[in-house]
């Protein structure tokens, strides 16, 4: 079974870009973020014992997807012909995908996150990211709130104000799904966020997780119980922001397309 068939079976999508949740025009940094975001969900270390083997296979498939899309020649072949060269050195070599993953991404500390949030919120970068997410998701505030860094549902009025000002100034189009969103949908989003935060805190307490830097998830959950954004997406983007790999980019762009 080739890589495309493997992805179809594992992720329900034979399109490599869809597997990573990025647009076909995505930059190298966006592809890297997409890879990290999805791989965090299926990483073998997070899998239950009875799903370890399956998670390992899925993790390997993702590594291959990233290897293809991060290689200039392989990506060009895939874009032009819709095929993957299974015999290429990129895929044929016997690679330890977990080691490969750990070389790409380094752990970050809570101070990294706090420093970033202070600089990011209210910055020109955040404004650009909010407007880009608004256009990418055609005004769907659920997806906008999920894609923009460092926000929870309490930030929604601020995010809405940014978007409305951009609409009023003609910078972005007016989407009915945004300007006519019902109160019912807004309240449902808030309830989901609160429920997810409670569940995250309950899990943290059940696992006896402390506030050490070795468990960044616990740190963020404890510090920000009402965080709406999925923790894995936050980690994926933040670790990419602070990653020390040579391919690291400077400016972050909002993730494109809907989530997997």
PDB file of C-alpha atoms in Angstrom:
ATOM      1  CA  UNK A   1       0.000   0.000   0.000  1.00  0.00           C
ATOM      2  CA  UNK A   2       1.411   3.366  -1.006  1.00  0.00           C
ATOM      3  CA  UNK A   3       1.527   6.512   1.091  1.00  0.00           C
ATOM      4  CA  UNK A   4      -1.637   8.003  -0.401  1.00  0.00           C
ATOM      5  CA  UNK A   5      -3.603   4.818   0.308  1.00  0.00           C
ATOM      6  CA  UNK A   6      -2.153   4.684   3.821  1.00  0.00           C
ATOM      7  CA  UNK A   7      -3.294   8.246   4.481  1.00  0.00           C
ATOM      8  CA  UNK A   8      -6.764   7.505   3.127  1.00  0.00           C
ATOM      9  CA  UNK A   9      -7.102   4.546   5.480  1.00  0.00           C
ATOM     10  CA  UNK A  10      -5.599   6.276   8.515  1.00  0.00           C
ATOM     11  CA  UNK A  11      -6.907   9.834   8.199  1.00  0.00           C
ATOM     12  CA  UNK A  12      -9.764   9.619   5.727  1.00  0.00           C
ATOM     13  CA  UNK A  13      -7.922  11.785   3.206  1.00  0.00           C
ATOM     14  CA  UNK A  14      -5.596  10.803   0.372  1.00  0.00           C
ATOM     15  CA  UNK A  15      -4.583  14.431  -0.210  1.00  0.00           C
ATOM     16  CA  UNK A  16      -1.343  15.128   1.646  1.00  0.00           C
ATOM     17  CA  UNK A  17      -2.263  18.752   2.293  1.00  0.00           C
ATOM     18  CA  UNK A  18      -5.607  17.743   3.778  1.00  0.00           C
ATOM     19  CA  UNK A  19      -3.866  15.276   6.071  1.00  0.00           C
ATOM     20  CA  UNK A  20      -1.841  18.142   7.560  1.00  0.00           C
ATOM     21  CA  UNK A  21      -4.765  20.559   7.410  1.00  0.00           C
ATOM     22  CA  UNK A  22      -2.975  23.150   5.280  1.00  0.00           C
ATOM     23  CA  UNK A  23      -3.667  24.803   1.935  1.00  0.00           C
ATOM     24  CA  UNK A  24      -1.842  23.686  -1.200  1.00  0.00           C
ATOM     25  CA  UNK A  25      -0.066  27.036  -1.364  1.00  0.00           C
ATOM     26  CA  UNK A  26       1.173  26.692   2.224  1.00  0.00           C
ATOM     27  CA  UNK A  27       4.656  27.884   3.040  1.00  0.00           C
ATOM     28  CA  UNK A  28       7.257  25.555   4.468  1.00  0.00           C
ATOM     29  CA  UNK A  29       6.594  26.915   7.947  1.00  0.00           C
ATOM     30  CA  UNK A  30       2.851  26.323   7.632  1.00  0.00           C
ATOM     31  CA  UNK A  31       3.480  22.748   6.520  1.00  0.00           C
ATOM     32  CA  UNK A  32       5.789  22.242   9.469  1.00  0.00           C
ATOM     33  CA  UNK A  33       3.162  23.607  11.847  1.00  0.00           C
ATOM     34  CA  UNK A  34       0.501  21.389  10.309  1.00  0.00           C
ATOM     35  CA  UNK A  35       2.709  18.345  10.702  1.00  0.00           C
ATOM     36  CA  UNK A  36       3.425  19.139  14.318  1.00  0.00           C
ATOM     37  CA  UNK A  37      -0.215  19.853  15.120  1.00  0.00           C
ATOM     38  CA  UNK A  38      -1.472  16.527  13.752  1.00  0.00           C
ATOM     39  CA  UNK A  39       1.465  14.478  15.009  1.00  0.00           C
ATOM     40  CA  UNK A  40       0.847  15.653  18.571  1.00  0.00           C
ATOM     41  CA  UNK A  41      -2.589  14.068  18.391  1.00  0.00           C
ATOM     42  CA  UNK A  42      -1.347  10.671  17.273  1.00  0.00           C
ATOM     43  CA  UNK A  43       2.058  10.552  18.921  1.00  0.00           C
ATOM     44  CA  UNK A  44       2.625   7.030  20.299  1.00  0.00           C
ATOM     45  CA  UNK A  45       3.595   8.425  23.705  1.00  0.00           C
ATOM     46  CA  UNK A  46       0.044   9.715  24.127  1.00  0.00           C
ATOM     47  CA  UNK A  47      -1.746   6.576  22.978  1.00  0.00           C
ATOM     48  CA  UNK A  48      -3.443   4.046  25.235  1.00  0.00           C
ATOM     49  CA  UNK A  49      -1.651   0.674  25.396  1.00  0.00           C
ATOM     50  CA  UNK A  50      -4.209  -1.008  23.150  1.00  0.00           C
ATOM     51  CA  UNK A  51      -3.803   1.707  20.502  1.00  0.00           C
ATOM     52  CA  UNK A  52      -0.049   2.105  20.650  1.00  0.00           C
ATOM     53  CA  UNK A  53       0.602   0.067  17.519  1.00  0.00           C
ATOM     54  CA  UNK A  54      -1.998   1.943  15.493  1.00  0.00           C
ATOM     55  CA  UNK A  55      -0.716   5.306  16.734  1.00  0.00           C
ATOM     56  CA  UNK A  56       2.822   4.340  15.772  1.00  0.00           C
ATOM     57  CA  UNK A  57       1.723   3.525  12.218  1.00  0.00           C
ATOM     58  CA  UNK A  58      -0.203   6.774  11.888  1.00  0.00           C
ATOM     59  CA  UNK A  59       2.749   8.688  13.283  1.00  0.00           C
ATOM     60  CA  UNK A  60       5.021   7.096  10.670  1.00  0.00           C
ATOM     61  CA  UNK A  61       2.603   8.002   7.880  1.00  0.00           C
ATOM     62  CA  UNK A  62       2.582  11.626   9.027  1.00  0.00           C
ATOM     63  CA  UNK A  63       6.370  11.698   9.063  1.00  0.00           C
ATOM     64  CA  UNK A  64       6.387  10.537   5.465  1.00  0.00           C
ATOM     65  CA  UNK A  65       3.781  13.121   4.469  1.00  0.00           C
ATOM     66  CA  UNK A  66       5.911  15.871   5.963  1.00  0.00           C
ATOM     67  CA  UNK A  67       9.055  14.450   4.380  1.00  0.00           C
ATOM     68  CA  UNK A  68       7.420  14.632   0.943  1.00  0.00           C
ATOM     69  CA  UNK A  69       5.933  18.113   1.330  1.00  0.00           C
ATOM     70  CA  UNK A  70       9.072  19.567   2.885  1.00  0.00           C
ATOM     71  CA  UNK A  71      11.260  18.301   0.027  1.00  0.00           C
ATOM     72  CA  UNK A  72      11.221  20.694  -2.924  1.00  0.00           C
ATOM     73  CA  UNK A  73      11.492  18.048  -5.636  1.00  0.00           C
ATOM     74  CA  UNK A  74       9.030  15.620  -4.061  1.00  0.00           C
ATOM     75  CA  UNK A  75       6.488  18.334  -3.433  1.00  0.00           C
ATOM     76  CA  UNK A  76       6.771  19.556  -7.027  1.00  0.00           C
ATOM     77  CA  UNK A  77       6.179  16.022  -8.306  1.00  0.00           C
ATOM     78  CA  UNK A  78       3.146  15.604  -6.081  1.00  0.00           C
ATOM     79  CA  UNK A  79       1.725  19.007  -7.012  1.00  0.00           C
ATOM     80  CA  UNK A  80       2.178  18.436 -10.727  1.00  0.00           C
ATOM     81  CA  UNK A  81       1.201  14.780 -11.051  1.00  0.00           C
ATOM     82  CA  UNK A  82      -0.595  13.900  -7.826  1.00  0.00           C
ATOM     83  CA  UNK A  83       1.753  10.998  -7.145  1.00  0.00           C
ATOM     84  CA  UNK A  84       4.415  10.171  -4.601  1.00  0.00           C
ATOM     85  CA  UNK A  85       7.752   8.648  -5.543  1.00  0.00           C
ATOM     86  CA  UNK A  86       7.778   5.736  -3.126  1.00  0.00           C
ATOM     87  CA  UNK A  87      11.307   4.778  -4.209  1.00  0.00           C
ATOM     88  CA  UNK A  88      12.842   8.174  -3.480  1.00  0.00           C
ATOM     89  CA  UNK A  89      15.480   8.558  -0.799  1.00  0.00           C
ATOM     90  CA  UNK A  90      12.993  10.696   1.122  1.00  0.00           C
ATOM     91  CA  UNK A  91      10.744   7.676   1.740  1.00  0.00           C
ATOM     92  CA  UNK A  92      12.859   4.626   1.101  1.00  0.00           C
ATOM     93  CA  UNK A  93      15.461   5.224   3.773  1.00  0.00           C
ATOM     94  CA  UNK A  94      15.015   3.383   7.072  1.00  0.00           C
ATOM     95  CA  UNK A  95      14.269   6.377   9.269  1.00  0.00           C
ATOM     96  CA  UNK A  96      13.384   6.501  12.943  1.00  0.00           C
ATOM     97  CA  UNK A  97      10.392   8.844  12.675  1.00  0.00           C
ATOM     98  CA  UNK A  98      10.176   9.515  16.388  1.00  0.00           C
ATOM     99  CA  UNK A  99      13.809  10.579  16.511  1.00  0.00           C
ATOM    100  CA  UNK A 100      13.247  12.657  13.378  1.00  0.00           C
ATOM    101  CA  UNK A 101      10.296  14.373  15.093  1.00  0.00           C
ATOM    102  CA  UNK A 102      12.274  15.126  18.236  1.00  0.00           C
ATOM    103  CA  UNK A 103      15.045  16.689  16.191  1.00  0.00           C
ATOM    104  CA  UNK A 104      12.551  19.010  14.517  1.00  0.00           C
ATOM    105  CA  UNK A 105      10.836  20.252  17.653  1.00  0.00           C
ATOM    106  CA  UNK A 106      12.121  21.227  21.047  1.00  0.00           C
ATOM    107  CA  UNK A 107      10.217  21.664  24.284  1.00  0.00           C
ATOM    108  CA  UNK A 108       9.392  25.189  25.332  1.00  0.00           C
ATOM    109  CA  UNK A 109       8.945  26.660  28.780  1.00  0.00           C
ATOM    110  CA  UNK A 110       6.088  28.554  30.350  1.00  0.00           C
ATOM    111  CA  UNK A 111       8.220  31.687  30.256  1.00  0.00           C
ATOM    112  CA  UNK A 112       8.479  31.357  26.472  1.00  0.00           C
ATOM    113  CA  UNK A 113       4.705  31.344  26.278  1.00  0.00           C
ATOM    114  CA  UNK A 114       4.212  34.208  28.704  1.00  0.00           C
ATOM    115  CA  UNK A 115       6.790  36.346  26.901  1.00  0.00           C
ATOM    116  CA  UNK A 116       5.219  35.565  23.551  1.00  0.00           C
ATOM    117  CA  UNK A 117       1.688  36.352  24.731  1.00  0.00           C
ATOM    118  CA  UNK A 118       2.772  39.731  26.086  1.00  0.00           C
ATOM    119  CA  UNK A 119       4.319  40.692  22.755  1.00  0.00           C
ATOM    120  CA  UNK A 120       1.699  39.054  20.557  1.00  0.00           C
ATOM    121  CA  UNK A 121      -1.618  40.245  21.976  1.00  0.00           C
ATOM    122  CA  UNK A 122      -2.544  43.579  20.459  1.00  0.00           C
ATOM    123  CA  UNK A 123       0.409  43.503  18.075  1.00  0.00           C
ATOM    124  CA  UNK A 124       0.362  44.093  14.330  1.00  0.00           C
ATOM    125  CA  UNK A 125       1.116  40.388  13.951  1.00  0.00           C
ATOM    126  CA  UNK A 126      -2.008  39.398  15.846  1.00  0.00           C
ATOM    127  CA  UNK A 127      -4.111  41.869  13.838  1.00  0.00           C
ATOM    128  CA  UNK A 128      -2.820  40.355  10.597  1.00  0.00           C
ATOM    129  CA  UNK A 129      -3.426  36.819  11.854  1.00  0.00           C
ATOM    130  CA  UNK A 130      -7.007  37.584  12.926  1.00  0.00           C
ATOM    131  CA  UNK A 131      -7.848  39.143   9.567  1.00  0.00           C
ATOM    132  CA  UNK A 132      -6.190  36.290   7.683  1.00  0.00           C
ATOM    133  CA  UNK A 133      -8.120  33.712   9.720  1.00  0.00           C
ATOM    134  CA  UNK A 134     -11.365  35.609   9.121  1.00  0.00           C
ATOM    135  CA  UNK A 135     -10.874  35.439   5.360  1.00  0.00           C
ATOM    136  CA  UNK A 136      -9.553  31.869   5.359  1.00  0.00           C
ATOM    137  CA  UNK A 137     -12.584  30.602   7.275  1.00  0.00           C
ATOM    138  CA  UNK A 138     -15.112  32.876   5.561  1.00  0.00           C
ATOM    139  CA  UNK A 139     -16.188  34.496   8.812  1.00  0.00           C
ATOM    140  CA  UNK A 140     -16.682  31.288  10.832  1.00  0.00           C
ATOM    141  CA  UNK A 141     -15.882  32.571  14.326  1.00  0.00           C
ATOM    142  CA  UNK A 142     -15.582  29.043  15.758  1.00  0.00           C
ATOM    143  CA  UNK A 143     -12.674  28.275  13.442  1.00  0.00           C
ATOM    144  CA  UNK A 144     -11.205  31.756  13.787  1.00  0.00           C
ATOM    145  CA  UNK A 145     -11.044  31.407  17.570  1.00  0.00           C
ATOM    146  CA  UNK A 146      -9.470  27.972  17.228  1.00  0.00           C
ATOM    147  CA  UNK A 147      -6.780  29.104  14.814  1.00  0.00           C
ATOM    148  CA  UNK A 148      -5.557  32.354  16.385  1.00  0.00           C
ATOM    149  CA  UNK A 149      -2.905  31.990  19.057  1.00  0.00           C
ATOM    150  CA  UNK A 150      -3.327  32.871  22.725  1.00  0.00           C
ATOM    151  CA  UNK A 151      -7.087  33.356  22.753  1.00  0.00           C
ATOM    152  CA  UNK A 152      -9.917  31.904  24.810  1.00  0.00           C
ATOM    153  CA  UNK A 153     -13.615  32.691  24.701  1.00  0.00           C
ATOM    154  CA  UNK A 154     -13.103  35.756  26.923  1.00  0.00           C
ATOM    155  CA  UNK A 155     -11.110  37.277  24.060  1.00  0.00           C
ATOM    156  CA  UNK A 156     -14.013  36.963  21.640  1.00  0.00           C
ATOM    157  CA  UNK A 157     -15.333  40.542  22.016  1.00  0.00           C
ATOM    158  CA  UNK A 158     -11.834  41.854  21.295  1.00  0.00           C
ATOM    159  CA  UNK A 159     -11.399  39.566  18.280  1.00  0.00           C
ATOM    160  CA  UNK A 160     -14.829  40.517  16.973  1.00  0.00           C
ATOM    161  CA  UNK A 161     -13.964  44.208  17.304  1.00  0.00           C
ATOM    162  CA  UNK A 162     -10.790  43.716  15.270  1.00  0.00           C
ATOM    163  CA  UNK A 163     -12.747  41.978  12.524  1.00  0.00           C
ATOM    164  CA  UNK A 164     -15.615  44.471  12.528  1.00  0.00           C
ATOM    165  CA  UNK A 165     -13.184  47.373  12.189  1.00  0.00           C
ATOM    166  CA  UNK A 166     -11.540  45.598   9.268  1.00  0.00           C
ATOM    167  CA  UNK A 167     -14.938  45.087   7.638  1.00  0.00           C
ATOM    168  CA  UNK A 168     -15.916  48.721   8.181  1.00  0.00           C
ATOM    169  CA  UNK A 169     -12.654  49.928   6.658  1.00  0.00           C
ATOM    170  CA  UNK A 170     -13.049  47.657   3.641  1.00  0.00           C
ATOM    171  CA  UNK A 171      -9.939  45.605   4.423  1.00  0.00           C
ATOM    172  CA  UNK A 172     -11.922  42.364   4.461  1.00  0.00           C
ATOM    173  CA  UNK A 173     -15.293  41.363   3.004  1.00  0.00           C
ATOM    174  CA  UNK A 174     -18.455  41.099   5.093  1.00  0.00           C
ATOM    175  CA  UNK A 175     -19.496  37.481   5.596  1.00  0.00           C
ATOM    176  CA  UNK A 176     -23.064  36.829   6.702  1.00  0.00           C
ATOM    177  CA  UNK A 177     -21.983  33.922   8.907  1.00  0.00           C
ATOM    178  CA  UNK A 178     -20.027  36.437  10.993  1.00  0.00           C
ATOM    179  CA  UNK A 179     -22.244  39.517  11.051  1.00  0.00           C
ATOM    180  CA  UNK A 180     -25.472  37.541  11.476  1.00  0.00           C
ATOM    181  CA  UNK A 181     -24.290  34.880  13.916  1.00  0.00           C
ATOM    182  CA  UNK A 182     -26.995  33.945  16.387  1.00  0.00           C
ATOM    183  CA  UNK A 183     -26.749  34.403  20.140  1.00  0.00           C
ATOM    184  CA  UNK A 184     -27.520  30.698  20.461  1.00  0.00           C
ATOM    185  CA  UNK A 185     -24.352  29.765  18.579  1.00  0.00           C
ATOM    186  CA  UNK A 186     -22.282  32.219  20.617  1.00  0.00           C
ATOM    187  CA  UNK A 187     -23.557  30.769  23.878  1.00  0.00           C
ATOM    188  CA  UNK A 188     -22.997  27.214  22.677  1.00  0.00           C
ATOM    189  CA  UNK A 189     -19.368  28.076  21.895  1.00  0.00           C
ATOM    190  CA  UNK A 190     -18.907  29.529  25.375  1.00  0.00           C
ATOM    191  CA  UNK A 191     -20.428  26.445  27.017  1.00  0.00           C
ATOM    192  CA  UNK A 192     -18.165  24.126  25.029  1.00  0.00           C
ATOM    193  CA  UNK A 193     -15.123  26.112  26.077  1.00  0.00           C
ATOM    194  CA  UNK A 194     -16.076  25.996  29.740  1.00  0.00           C
ATOM    195  CA  UNK A 195     -16.816  22.276  29.602  1.00  0.00           C
ATOM    196  CA  UNK A 196     -13.518  21.527  27.887  1.00  0.00           C
ATOM    197  CA  UNK A 197     -11.654  23.575  30.482  1.00  0.00           C
ATOM    198  CA  UNK A 198     -13.350  21.717  33.347  1.00  0.00           C
ATOM    199  CA  UNK A 199     -12.579  18.359  31.758  1.00  0.00           C
ATOM    200  CA  UNK A 200      -8.946  19.334  31.246  1.00  0.00           C
ATOM    201  CA  UNK A 201      -8.625  20.389  34.873  1.00  0.00           C
ATOM    202  CA  UNK A 202     -10.293  17.188  36.065  1.00  0.00           C
ATOM    203  CA  UNK A 203      -7.902  15.099  34.009  1.00  0.00           C
ATOM    204  CA  UNK A 204      -4.929  17.050  35.328  1.00  0.00           C
ATOM    205  CA  UNK A 205      -6.008  16.420  38.908  1.00  0.00           C
ATOM    206  CA  UNK A 206      -6.719  12.733  38.290  1.00  0.00           C
ATOM    207  CA  UNK A 207      -3.268  12.256  36.802  1.00  0.00           C
ATOM    208  CA  UNK A 208      -1.658  14.149  39.658  1.00  0.00           C
ATOM    209  CA  UNK A 209       0.129  16.495  37.292  1.00  0.00           C
ATOM    210  CA  UNK A 210       2.068  19.271  38.947  1.00  0.00           C
ATOM    211  CA  UNK A 211       3.294  22.648  37.802  1.00  0.00           C
ATOM    212  CA  UNK A 212       6.746  21.622  36.603  1.00  0.00           C
ATOM    213  CA  UNK A 213       8.060  22.542  33.173  1.00  0.00           C
ATOM    214  CA  UNK A 214       8.218  18.858  32.246  1.00  0.00           C
ATOM    215  CA  UNK A 215       4.483  18.927  31.693  1.00  0.00           C
ATOM    216  CA  UNK A 216       3.679  21.969  29.637  1.00  0.00           C
ATOM    217  CA  UNK A 217       0.109  20.846  29.093  1.00  0.00           C
ATOM    218  CA  UNK A 218      -0.530  20.860  32.818  1.00  0.00           C
ATOM    219  CA  UNK A 219       1.056  24.273  33.186  1.00  0.00           C
ATOM    220  CA  UNK A 220      -1.138  25.868  30.567  1.00  0.00           C
ATOM    221  CA  UNK A 221      -4.293  24.119  31.745  1.00  0.00           C
ATOM    222  CA  UNK A 222      -3.648  25.169  35.330  1.00  0.00           C
ATOM    223  CA  UNK A 223      -2.785  28.748  34.438  1.00  0.00           C
ATOM    224  CA  UNK A 224      -5.569  29.249  31.930  1.00  0.00           C
ATOM    225  CA  UNK A 225      -8.513  27.031  32.804  1.00  0.00           C
ATOM    226  CA  UNK A 226     -10.882  28.760  30.411  1.00  0.00           C
ATOM    227  CA  UNK A 227      -8.662  28.351  27.353  1.00  0.00           C
ATOM    228  CA  UNK A 228     -10.905  27.514  24.406  1.00  0.00           C
ATOM    229  CA  UNK A 229      -8.180  26.718  21.952  1.00  0.00           C
ATOM    230  CA  UNK A 230      -7.194  23.079  21.708  1.00  0.00           C
ATOM    231  CA  UNK A 231      -4.012  22.634  23.677  1.00  0.00           C
ATOM    232  CA  UNK A 232      -2.290  20.588  20.992  1.00  0.00           C
ATOM    233  CA  UNK A 233      -2.776  23.297  18.394  1.00  0.00           C
ATOM    234  CA  UNK A 234      -1.342  25.864  20.781  1.00  0.00           C
ATOM    235  CA  UNK A 235       1.691  23.720  21.520  1.00  0.00           C
ATOM    236  CA  UNK A 236       2.258  22.934  17.865  1.00  0.00           C
ATOM    237  CA  UNK A 237       2.324  26.575  16.848  1.00  0.00           C
ATOM    238  CA  UNK A 238       4.216  27.833  19.889  1.00  0.00           C
ATOM    239  CA  UNK A 239       6.926  25.179  19.643  1.00  0.00           C
ATOM    240  CA  UNK A 240       7.285  26.015  15.973  1.00  0.00           C
ATOM    241  CA  UNK A 241       7.612  29.687  16.912  1.00  0.00           C
ATOM    242  CA  UNK A 242      10.430  28.932  19.324  1.00  0.00           C
ATOM    243  CA  UNK A 243      11.886  25.855  17.610  1.00  0.00           C
ATOM    244  CA  UNK A 244      15.635  25.983  16.987  1.00  0.00           C
ATOM    245  CA  UNK A 245      15.530  24.114  13.681  1.00  0.00           C
ATOM    246  CA  UNK A 246      17.218  25.899  10.792  1.00  0.00           C
ATOM    247  CA  UNK A 247      13.962  25.866   8.819  1.00  0.00           C
ATOM    248  CA  UNK A 248      12.199  27.949  11.423  1.00  0.00           C
ATOM    249  CA  UNK A 249      10.506  31.008   9.987  1.00  0.00           C
ATOM    250  CA  UNK A 250      10.197  34.423  11.470  1.00  0.00           C
ATOM    251  CA  UNK A 251       6.660  35.653  11.098  1.00  0.00           C
ATOM    252  CA  UNK A 252       3.783  33.367  11.974  1.00  0.00           C
ATOM    253  CA  UNK A 253       0.849  33.116   9.637  1.00  0.00           C
ATOM    254  CA  UNK A 254      -2.535  31.859  10.726  1.00  0.00           C
ATOM    255  CA  UNK A 255      -3.144  28.179   9.957  1.00  0.00           C
ATOM    256  CA  UNK A 256      -5.112  27.708   6.775  1.00  0.00           C
ATOM    257  CA  UNK A 257      -8.213  25.687   6.062  1.00  0.00           C
ATOM    258  CA  UNK A 258     -10.413  23.891   8.471  1.00  0.00           C
ATOM    259  CA  UNK A 259      -9.126  21.409  10.964  1.00  0.00           C
ATOM    260  CA  UNK A 260      -8.838  17.769  10.170  1.00  0.00           C
TER     261      UNK A 260
END
